[in-house]
Short mmCIF file of C-alpha atoms and ligand atoms in Angstrom, two decimals:
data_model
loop_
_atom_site.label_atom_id
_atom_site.label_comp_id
_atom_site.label_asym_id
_atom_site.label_seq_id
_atom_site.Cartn_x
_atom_site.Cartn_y
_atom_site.Cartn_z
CA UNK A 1 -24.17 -9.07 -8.88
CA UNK A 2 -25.74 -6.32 -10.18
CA UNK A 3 -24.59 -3.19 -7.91
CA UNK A 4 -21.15 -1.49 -9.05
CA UNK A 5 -19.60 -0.13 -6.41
CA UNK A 6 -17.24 2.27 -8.42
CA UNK A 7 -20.27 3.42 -10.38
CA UNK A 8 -21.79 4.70 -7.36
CA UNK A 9 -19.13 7.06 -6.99
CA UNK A 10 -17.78 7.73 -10.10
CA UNK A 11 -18.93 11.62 -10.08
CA UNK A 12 -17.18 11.62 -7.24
CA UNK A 13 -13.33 9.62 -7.25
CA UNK A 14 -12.24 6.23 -8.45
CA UNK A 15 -12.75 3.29 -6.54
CA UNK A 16 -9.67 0.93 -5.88
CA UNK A 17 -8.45 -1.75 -5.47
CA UNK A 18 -4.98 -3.52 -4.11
CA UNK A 19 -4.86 -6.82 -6.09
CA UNK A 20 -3.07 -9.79 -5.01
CA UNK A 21 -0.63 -11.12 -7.65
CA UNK A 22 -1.74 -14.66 -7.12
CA UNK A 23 -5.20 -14.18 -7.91
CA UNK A 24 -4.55 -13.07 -11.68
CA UNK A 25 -2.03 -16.51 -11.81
CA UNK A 26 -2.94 -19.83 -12.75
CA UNK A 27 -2.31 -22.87 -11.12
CA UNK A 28 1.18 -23.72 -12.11
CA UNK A 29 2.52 -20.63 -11.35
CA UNK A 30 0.87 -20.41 -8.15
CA UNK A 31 3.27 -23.33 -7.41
CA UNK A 32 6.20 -22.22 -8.63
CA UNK A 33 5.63 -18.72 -6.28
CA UNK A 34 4.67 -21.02 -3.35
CA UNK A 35 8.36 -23.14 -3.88
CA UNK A 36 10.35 -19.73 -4.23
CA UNK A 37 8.35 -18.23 -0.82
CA UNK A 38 9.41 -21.70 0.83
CA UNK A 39 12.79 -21.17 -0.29
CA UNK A 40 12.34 -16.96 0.80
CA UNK A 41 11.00 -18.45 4.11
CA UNK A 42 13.86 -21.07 5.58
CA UNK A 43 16.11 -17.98 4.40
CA UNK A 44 14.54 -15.81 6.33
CA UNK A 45 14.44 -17.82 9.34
CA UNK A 46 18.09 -18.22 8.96
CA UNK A 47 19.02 -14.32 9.13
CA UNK A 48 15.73 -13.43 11.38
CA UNK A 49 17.38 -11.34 13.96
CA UNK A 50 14.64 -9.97 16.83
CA UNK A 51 14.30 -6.29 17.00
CA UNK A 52 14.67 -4.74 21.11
CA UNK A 53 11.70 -4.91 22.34
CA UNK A 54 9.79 -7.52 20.48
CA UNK A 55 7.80 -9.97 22.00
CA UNK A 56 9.05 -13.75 20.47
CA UNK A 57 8.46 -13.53 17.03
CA UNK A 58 6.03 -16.62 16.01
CA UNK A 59 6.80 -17.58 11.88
CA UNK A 60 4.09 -18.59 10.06
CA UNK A 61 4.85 -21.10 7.96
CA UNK A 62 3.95 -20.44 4.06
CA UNK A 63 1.35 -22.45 2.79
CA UNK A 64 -0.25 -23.54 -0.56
CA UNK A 65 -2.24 -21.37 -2.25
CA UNK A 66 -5.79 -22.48 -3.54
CA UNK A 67 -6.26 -23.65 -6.50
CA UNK A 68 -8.96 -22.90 -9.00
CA UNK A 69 -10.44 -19.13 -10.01
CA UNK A 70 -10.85 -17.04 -6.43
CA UNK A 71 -14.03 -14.93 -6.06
CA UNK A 72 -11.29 -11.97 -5.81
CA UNK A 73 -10.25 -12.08 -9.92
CA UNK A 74 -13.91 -11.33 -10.30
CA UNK A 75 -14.53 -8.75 -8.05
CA UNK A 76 -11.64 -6.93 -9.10
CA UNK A 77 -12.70 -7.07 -12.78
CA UNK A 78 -16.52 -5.81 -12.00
CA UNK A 79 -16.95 -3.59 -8.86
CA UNK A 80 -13.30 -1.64 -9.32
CA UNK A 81 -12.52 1.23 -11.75
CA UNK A 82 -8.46 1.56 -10.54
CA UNK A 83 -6.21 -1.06 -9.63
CA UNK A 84 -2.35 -1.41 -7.95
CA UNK A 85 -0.45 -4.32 -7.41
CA UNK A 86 -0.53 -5.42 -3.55
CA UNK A 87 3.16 -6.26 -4.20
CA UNK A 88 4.74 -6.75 -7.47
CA UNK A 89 5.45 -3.29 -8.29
CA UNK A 90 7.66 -3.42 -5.66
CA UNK A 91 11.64 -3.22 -6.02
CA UNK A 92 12.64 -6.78 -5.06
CA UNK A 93 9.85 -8.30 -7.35
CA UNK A 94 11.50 -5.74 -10.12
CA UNK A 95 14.71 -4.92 -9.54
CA UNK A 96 16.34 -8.54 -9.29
CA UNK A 97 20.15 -7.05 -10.85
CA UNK A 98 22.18 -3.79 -11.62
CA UNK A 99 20.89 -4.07 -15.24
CA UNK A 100 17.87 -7.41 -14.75
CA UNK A 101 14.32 -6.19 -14.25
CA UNK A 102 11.23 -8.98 -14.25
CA UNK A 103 8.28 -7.11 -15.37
CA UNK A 104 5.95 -10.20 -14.94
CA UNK A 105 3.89 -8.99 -12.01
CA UNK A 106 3.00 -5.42 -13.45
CA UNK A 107 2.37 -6.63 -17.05
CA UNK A 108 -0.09 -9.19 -15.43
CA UNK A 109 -1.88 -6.89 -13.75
CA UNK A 110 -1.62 -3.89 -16.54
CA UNK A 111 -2.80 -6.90 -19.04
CA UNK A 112 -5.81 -7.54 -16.59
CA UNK A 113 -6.60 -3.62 -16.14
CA UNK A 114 -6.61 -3.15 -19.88
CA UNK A 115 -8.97 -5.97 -20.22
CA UNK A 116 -11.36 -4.56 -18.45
CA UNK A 117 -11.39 -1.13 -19.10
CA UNK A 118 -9.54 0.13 -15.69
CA UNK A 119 -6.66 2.73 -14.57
CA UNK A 120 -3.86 1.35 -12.97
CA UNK A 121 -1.44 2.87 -10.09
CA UNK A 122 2.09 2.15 -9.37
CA UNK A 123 2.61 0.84 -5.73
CA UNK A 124 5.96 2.14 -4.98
CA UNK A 125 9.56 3.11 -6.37
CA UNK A 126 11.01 4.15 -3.22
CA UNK A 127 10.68 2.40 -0.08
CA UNK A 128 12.67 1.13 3.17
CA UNK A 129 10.43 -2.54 3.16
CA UNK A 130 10.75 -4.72 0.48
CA UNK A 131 13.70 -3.29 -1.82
CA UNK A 132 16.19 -5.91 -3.18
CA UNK A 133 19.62 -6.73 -0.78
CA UNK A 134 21.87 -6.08 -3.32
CA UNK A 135 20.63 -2.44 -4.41
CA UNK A 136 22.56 -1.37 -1.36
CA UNK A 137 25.77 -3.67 -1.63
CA UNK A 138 28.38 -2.46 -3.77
CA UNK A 139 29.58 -6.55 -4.93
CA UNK A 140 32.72 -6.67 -2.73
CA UNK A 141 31.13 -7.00 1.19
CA UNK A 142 30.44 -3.44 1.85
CA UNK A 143 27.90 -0.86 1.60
CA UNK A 144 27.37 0.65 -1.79
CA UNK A 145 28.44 4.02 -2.45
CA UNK A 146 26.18 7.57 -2.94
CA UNK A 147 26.95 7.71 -6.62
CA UNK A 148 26.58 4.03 -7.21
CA UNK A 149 23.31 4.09 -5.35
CA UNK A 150 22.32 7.02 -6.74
CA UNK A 151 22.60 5.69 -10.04
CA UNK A 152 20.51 2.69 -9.60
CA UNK A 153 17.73 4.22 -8.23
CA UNK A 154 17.71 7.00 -11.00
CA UNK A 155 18.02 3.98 -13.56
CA UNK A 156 15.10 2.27 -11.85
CA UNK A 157 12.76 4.89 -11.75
CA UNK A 158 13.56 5.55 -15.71
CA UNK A 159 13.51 2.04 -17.00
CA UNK A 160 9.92 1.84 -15.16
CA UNK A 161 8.90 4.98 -16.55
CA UNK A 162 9.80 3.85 -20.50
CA UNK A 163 7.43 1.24 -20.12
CA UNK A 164 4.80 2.01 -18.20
CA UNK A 165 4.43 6.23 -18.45
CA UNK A 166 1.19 5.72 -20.78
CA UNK A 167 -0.36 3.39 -18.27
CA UNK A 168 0.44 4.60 -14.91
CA UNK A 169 -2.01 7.41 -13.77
CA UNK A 170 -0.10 8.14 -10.29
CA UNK A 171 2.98 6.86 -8.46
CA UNK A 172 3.65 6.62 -4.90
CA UNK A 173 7.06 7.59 -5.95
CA UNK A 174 8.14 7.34 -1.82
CA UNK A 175 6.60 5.50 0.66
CA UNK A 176 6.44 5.81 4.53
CA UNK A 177 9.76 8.06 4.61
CA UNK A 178 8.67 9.85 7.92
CA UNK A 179 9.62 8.00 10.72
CA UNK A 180 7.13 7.56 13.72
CA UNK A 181 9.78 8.16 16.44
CA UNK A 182 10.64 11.86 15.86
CA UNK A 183 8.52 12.93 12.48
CA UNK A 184 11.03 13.89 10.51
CA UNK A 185 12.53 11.81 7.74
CA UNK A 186 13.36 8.51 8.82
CA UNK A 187 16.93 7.94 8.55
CA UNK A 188 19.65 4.51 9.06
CA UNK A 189 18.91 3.73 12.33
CA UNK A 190 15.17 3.51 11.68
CA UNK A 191 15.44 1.06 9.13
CA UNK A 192 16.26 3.22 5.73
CA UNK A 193 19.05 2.36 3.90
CA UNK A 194 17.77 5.13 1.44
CA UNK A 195 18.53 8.17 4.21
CA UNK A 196 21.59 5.98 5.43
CA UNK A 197 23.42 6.19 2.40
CA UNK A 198 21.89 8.79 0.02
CA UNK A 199 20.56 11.39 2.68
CA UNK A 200 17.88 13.29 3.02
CA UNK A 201 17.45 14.64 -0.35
CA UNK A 202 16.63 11.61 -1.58
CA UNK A 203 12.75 12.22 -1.76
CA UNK A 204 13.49 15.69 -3.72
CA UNK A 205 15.58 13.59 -6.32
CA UNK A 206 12.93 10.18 -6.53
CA UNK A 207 9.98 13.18 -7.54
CA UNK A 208 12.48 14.94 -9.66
CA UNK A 209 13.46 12.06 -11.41
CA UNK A 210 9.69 10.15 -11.31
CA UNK A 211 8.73 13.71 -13.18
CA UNK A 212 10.93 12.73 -15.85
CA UNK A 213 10.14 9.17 -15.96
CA UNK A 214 6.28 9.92 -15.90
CA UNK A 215 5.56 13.12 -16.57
CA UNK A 216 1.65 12.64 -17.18
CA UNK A 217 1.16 10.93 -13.91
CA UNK A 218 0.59 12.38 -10.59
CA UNK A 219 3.13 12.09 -8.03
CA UNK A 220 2.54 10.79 -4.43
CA UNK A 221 4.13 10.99 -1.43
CA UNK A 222 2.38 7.78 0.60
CA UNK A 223 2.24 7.58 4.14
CA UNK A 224 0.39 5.78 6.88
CA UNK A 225 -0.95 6.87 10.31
CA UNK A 226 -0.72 10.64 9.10
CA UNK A 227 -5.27 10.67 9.79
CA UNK A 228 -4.16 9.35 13.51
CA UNK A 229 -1.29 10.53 14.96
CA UNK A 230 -1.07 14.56 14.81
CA UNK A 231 2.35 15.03 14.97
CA UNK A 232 3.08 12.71 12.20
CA UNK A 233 0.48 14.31 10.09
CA UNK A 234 2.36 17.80 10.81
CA UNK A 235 5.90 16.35 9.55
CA UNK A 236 4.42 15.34 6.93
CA UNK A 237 3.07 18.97 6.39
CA UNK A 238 6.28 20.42 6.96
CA UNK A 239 7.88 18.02 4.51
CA UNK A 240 5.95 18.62 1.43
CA UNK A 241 5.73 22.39 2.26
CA UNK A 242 9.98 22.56 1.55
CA UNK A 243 9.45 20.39 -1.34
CA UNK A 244 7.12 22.60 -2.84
CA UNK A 245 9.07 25.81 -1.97
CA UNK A 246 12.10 23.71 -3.25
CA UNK A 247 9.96 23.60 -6.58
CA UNK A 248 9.84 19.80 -5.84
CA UNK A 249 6.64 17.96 -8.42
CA UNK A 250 5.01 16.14 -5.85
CA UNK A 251 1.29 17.13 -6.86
CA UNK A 252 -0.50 14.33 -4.11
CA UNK A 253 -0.47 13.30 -0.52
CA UNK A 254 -1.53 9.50 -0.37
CA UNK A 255 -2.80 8.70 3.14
CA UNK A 256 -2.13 5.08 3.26
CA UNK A 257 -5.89 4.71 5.64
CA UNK A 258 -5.09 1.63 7.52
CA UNK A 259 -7.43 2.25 10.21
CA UNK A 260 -9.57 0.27 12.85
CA UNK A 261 -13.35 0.40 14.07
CA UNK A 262 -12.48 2.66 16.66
CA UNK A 263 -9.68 5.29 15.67
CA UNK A 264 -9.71 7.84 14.17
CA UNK A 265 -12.72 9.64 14.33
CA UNK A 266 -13.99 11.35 11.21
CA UNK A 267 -12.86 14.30 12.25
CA UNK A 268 -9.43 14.05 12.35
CA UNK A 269 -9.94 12.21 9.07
CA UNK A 270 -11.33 16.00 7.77
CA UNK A 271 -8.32 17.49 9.52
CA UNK A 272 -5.77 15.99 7.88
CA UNK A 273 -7.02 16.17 4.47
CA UNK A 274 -7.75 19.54 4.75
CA UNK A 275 -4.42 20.51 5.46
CA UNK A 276 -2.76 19.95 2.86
CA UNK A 277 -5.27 20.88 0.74
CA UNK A 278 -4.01 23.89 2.44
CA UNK A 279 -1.09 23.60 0.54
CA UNK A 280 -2.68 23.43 -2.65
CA UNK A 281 -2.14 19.55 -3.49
CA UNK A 282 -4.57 16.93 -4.03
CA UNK A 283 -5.16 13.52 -1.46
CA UNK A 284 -5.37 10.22 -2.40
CA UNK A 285 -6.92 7.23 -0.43
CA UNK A 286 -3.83 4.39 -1.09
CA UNK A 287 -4.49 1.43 0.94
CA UNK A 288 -7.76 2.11 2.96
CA UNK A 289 -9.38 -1.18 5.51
CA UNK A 290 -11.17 -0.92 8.44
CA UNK A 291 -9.41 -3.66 11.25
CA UNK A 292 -12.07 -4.95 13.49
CA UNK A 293 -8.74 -4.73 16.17
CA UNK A 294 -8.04 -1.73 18.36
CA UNK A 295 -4.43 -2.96 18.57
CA UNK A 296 -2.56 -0.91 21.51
CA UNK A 297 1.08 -3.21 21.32
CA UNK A 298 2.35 -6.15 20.16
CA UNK A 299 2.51 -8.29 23.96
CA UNK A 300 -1.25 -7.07 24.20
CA UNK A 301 -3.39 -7.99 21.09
CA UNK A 302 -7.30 -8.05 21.37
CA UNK A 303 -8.52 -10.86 22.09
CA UNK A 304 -9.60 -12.72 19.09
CA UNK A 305 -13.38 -10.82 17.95
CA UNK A 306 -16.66 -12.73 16.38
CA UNK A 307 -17.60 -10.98 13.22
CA UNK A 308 -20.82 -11.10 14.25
CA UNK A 309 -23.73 -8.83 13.14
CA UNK A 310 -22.95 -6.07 15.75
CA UNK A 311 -19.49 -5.35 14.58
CA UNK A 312 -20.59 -6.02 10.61
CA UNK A 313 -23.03 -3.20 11.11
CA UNK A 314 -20.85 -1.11 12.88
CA UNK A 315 -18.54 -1.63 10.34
CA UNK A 316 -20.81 -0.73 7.85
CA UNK A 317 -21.80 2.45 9.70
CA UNK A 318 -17.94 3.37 9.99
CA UNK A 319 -17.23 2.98 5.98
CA UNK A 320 -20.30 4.99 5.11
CA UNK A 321 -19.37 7.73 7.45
CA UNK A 322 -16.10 7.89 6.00
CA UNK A 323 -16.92 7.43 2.75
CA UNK A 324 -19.50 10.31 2.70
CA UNK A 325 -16.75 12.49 4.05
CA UNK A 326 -14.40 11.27 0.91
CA UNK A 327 -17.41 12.68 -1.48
CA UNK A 328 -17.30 16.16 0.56
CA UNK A 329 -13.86 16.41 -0.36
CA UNK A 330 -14.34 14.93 -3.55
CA UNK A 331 -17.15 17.48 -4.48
CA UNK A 332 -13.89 20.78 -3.71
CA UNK A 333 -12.26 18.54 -6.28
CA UNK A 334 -9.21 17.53 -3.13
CA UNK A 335 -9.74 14.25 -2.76
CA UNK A 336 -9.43 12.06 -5.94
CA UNK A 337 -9.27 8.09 -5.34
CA UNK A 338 -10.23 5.93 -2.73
CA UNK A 339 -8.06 2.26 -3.11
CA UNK A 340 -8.94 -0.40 -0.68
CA UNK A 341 -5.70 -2.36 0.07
CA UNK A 342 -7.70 -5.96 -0.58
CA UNK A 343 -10.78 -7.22 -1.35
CA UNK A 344 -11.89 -10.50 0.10
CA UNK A 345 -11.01 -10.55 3.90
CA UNK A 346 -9.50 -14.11 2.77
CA UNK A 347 -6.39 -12.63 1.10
CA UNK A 348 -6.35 -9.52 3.46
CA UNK A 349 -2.41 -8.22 4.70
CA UNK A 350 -4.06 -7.74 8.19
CA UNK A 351 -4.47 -11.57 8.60
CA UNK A 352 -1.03 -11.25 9.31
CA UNK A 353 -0.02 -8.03 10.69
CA UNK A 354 0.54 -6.82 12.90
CA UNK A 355 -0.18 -9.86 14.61
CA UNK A 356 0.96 -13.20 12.77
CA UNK A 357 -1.45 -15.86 12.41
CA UNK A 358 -4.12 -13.19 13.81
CA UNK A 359 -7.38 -13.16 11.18
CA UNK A 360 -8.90 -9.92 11.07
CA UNK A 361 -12.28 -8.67 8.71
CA UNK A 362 -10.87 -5.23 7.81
CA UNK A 363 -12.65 -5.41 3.95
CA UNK A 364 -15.91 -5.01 2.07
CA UNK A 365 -16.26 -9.06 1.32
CA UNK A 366 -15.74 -12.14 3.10
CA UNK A 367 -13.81 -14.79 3.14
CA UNK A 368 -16.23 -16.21 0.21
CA UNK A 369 -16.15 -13.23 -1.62
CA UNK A 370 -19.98 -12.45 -0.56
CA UNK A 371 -20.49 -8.54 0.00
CA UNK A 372 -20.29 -7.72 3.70
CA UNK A 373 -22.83 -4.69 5.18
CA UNK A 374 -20.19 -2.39 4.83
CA UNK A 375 -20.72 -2.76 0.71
CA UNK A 376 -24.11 -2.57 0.97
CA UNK A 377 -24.28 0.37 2.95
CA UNK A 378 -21.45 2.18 0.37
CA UNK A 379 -23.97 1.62 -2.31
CA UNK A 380 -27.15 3.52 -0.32
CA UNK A 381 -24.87 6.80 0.17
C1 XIL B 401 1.85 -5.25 2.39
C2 XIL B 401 1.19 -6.36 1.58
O1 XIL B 401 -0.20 -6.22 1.71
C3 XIL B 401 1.65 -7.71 2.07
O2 XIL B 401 1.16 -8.74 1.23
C4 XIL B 401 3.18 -7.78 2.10
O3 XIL B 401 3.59 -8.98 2.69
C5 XIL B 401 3.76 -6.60 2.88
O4 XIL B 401 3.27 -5.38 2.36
N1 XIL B 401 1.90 -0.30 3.66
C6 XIL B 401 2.23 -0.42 2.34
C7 XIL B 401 1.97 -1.68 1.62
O5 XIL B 401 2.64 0.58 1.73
O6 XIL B 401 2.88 -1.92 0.59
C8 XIL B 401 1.94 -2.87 2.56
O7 XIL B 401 1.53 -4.00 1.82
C9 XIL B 401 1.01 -2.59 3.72
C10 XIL B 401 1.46 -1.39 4.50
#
């Protein structure tokens, strides 16, 4: 293929990608993932405990991955100028002890980046989903204490830093920390064992720290559903306005961009990343995809959708709007990287979520790895 997509915009912000960890493996590893997520799985099933409210949770079984190169390794190599691990940046593919870190995932991908002449992001210290068990266990049955947690989390973020600080050009050094019930940081009871134990100046401490881990790297604070729901957005606002005042580094807003073919319009888009321009930081596009669902709850989802030509041109029509208003902002030197969180629609997280088993087309190529309209159109604006 000859058309770049990154070079198309590169006077304007880097283009992203989220890459899959399994794509950059070869086959034998591939295997020995797919045993451990069997293992993960029947575990899982064990503990699974329904949330109120939930409609009867269906488990997908884990299956074998394919074998062979994917059309994703080389798409991520050519049409991509940034890159951040889908996954194994996270704490439980880390931090697997009080003093054991596996560095396999981000070395894989750093290794890959450096091959081919790309920046690479770190996808995320701090987060409520996907942080190890015993991070929050103090070794005897109970909870672990302030201090102790404290202390890991501080030794985390520096260990990563010593490593990585020369490679990492920005951090989402907290992720999805406001809650969507009342806006304001989301504490125990809405899943954060973070807020449960530490409190809420956790956040202020993960930037101050993350400053001294990586001081050449900007620092995000990620969120998602801050371009849809106002009041979120405003929390949000109101949270990085006392960090500032508190002389807190966080430098970026990362607006996580997991949208649909509907919602939001554009100009809520505009709305949101103009205020906190506002405030004088920068945005960041972390995890952008466009779900061909309109999903209003989890008893209700769409009915299954052809991709047919309609909606791939309607698509198309959606990620060139948006996209044009990225370079507006772009061009008053706010907005600064646009990272898709996928690129074939094979490997995308929204086959999955937030209906399992669901397939959704939320990404610029198929499930073949052929560009959809939506790239072609990206590469007329
Ligand atoms: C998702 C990954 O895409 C999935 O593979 C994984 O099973 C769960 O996490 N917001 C985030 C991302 O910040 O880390 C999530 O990624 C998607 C939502």
């Amino acid at each position: 293929m000859s058309k770049i997509l990154y070079e198309n915009f590169k006077d304007y912000f880097r283009v992203g990608a989220a890459v899959s960890g399994i794509i950059l493996m070869n086959d034998a590893e591939r295997e020995e993932l797919f045993q451990k997520r069997k293992a993960w799985f029947e575990e899982f099933k064990k503990n699974f405990k329904p949330q109120p409210g939930m409609p009867e949770f269906k488990f997908t079984e884990p299956e074998p991955f394919p074998k062979g190169e994917m059309p994703d390794k080389q798409l991520a190599a050519t049409q991509f100028n940034l890159l951040v691990a889908e996954n194994e940046c996270k704490m439980s593919n880390v931090y697997r002890g009080p003093d054991q870190f596996d560095f396999t995932g981000p070395d894989r991908l750093l290794k890959f980046a450096r091959e081919n002449n790309q920046d690479m992001r770190w996808h995320t210290l701090v987060w409520h989903n996907q942080s190890p068990k015993w991070i929050f266990e103090d070794g005897k049955g109970g909870k672990a204490s302030k201090e102790q947690l404290e202390e890991r989390l501080k030794h985390y973020i520096m260990t990563v830093g010593a490593r990585y600080k020369d490679d990492i050009c920005s951090v989402d050094v907290v992720n999805e920390c406001i809650s969507d019930k009342n806006f304001i940081l989301r504490d125990g009871a809405d899943r954060s064992q973070w807020f449960d134990i530490l409190g809420p100046d956790y956040v202020d401490k993960a930037f101050i720290w993350a400053k001294e881990a990586f001081p050449n790297s900007s620092l995000v604070l990620n969120d998602y559903n801050l371009e849809i729901i106002e009041g979120k957005r405003q929390g949000m606002y109101k949270l990085v306005k006392g960090m500032l005042e508190r002389g807190v580094p966080v430098d970026t807003v990362g607006l996580q961009m997991h949208i649909n073919i509907q919602n939001p319009p554009v100009s809520e888009i505009e709305k949101t990343i103009e205020l906190y321009a506002s405030l004088g930081l920068k945005v960041i596009v972390t995890e952008m995809d466009i779900s061909a669902y309109v999903d209003k709850d989890f008893e209700h989802p769409d009915p299954r959708r052809e991709y047919d030509k309609a909606f791939l041109d309607e698509q198309a029509e959606r990620y060139a709007q948006i996209f044009d208003c990225f370079k507006r902002y772009a061009k008053q030197d706010i907005l600064k990287d646009v990272i898709l969180w996928g690129i074939t629609d094979r490997m995308t997280w929204k086959n999955n979520f937030p209906v399992p088993g669901r397939t959704d087309s939320p990404l610029l190529f198929d499930n073949e790895g052929k560009p959809k309209p939506a790239f072609d159109k990206l590469l007329e604006l």
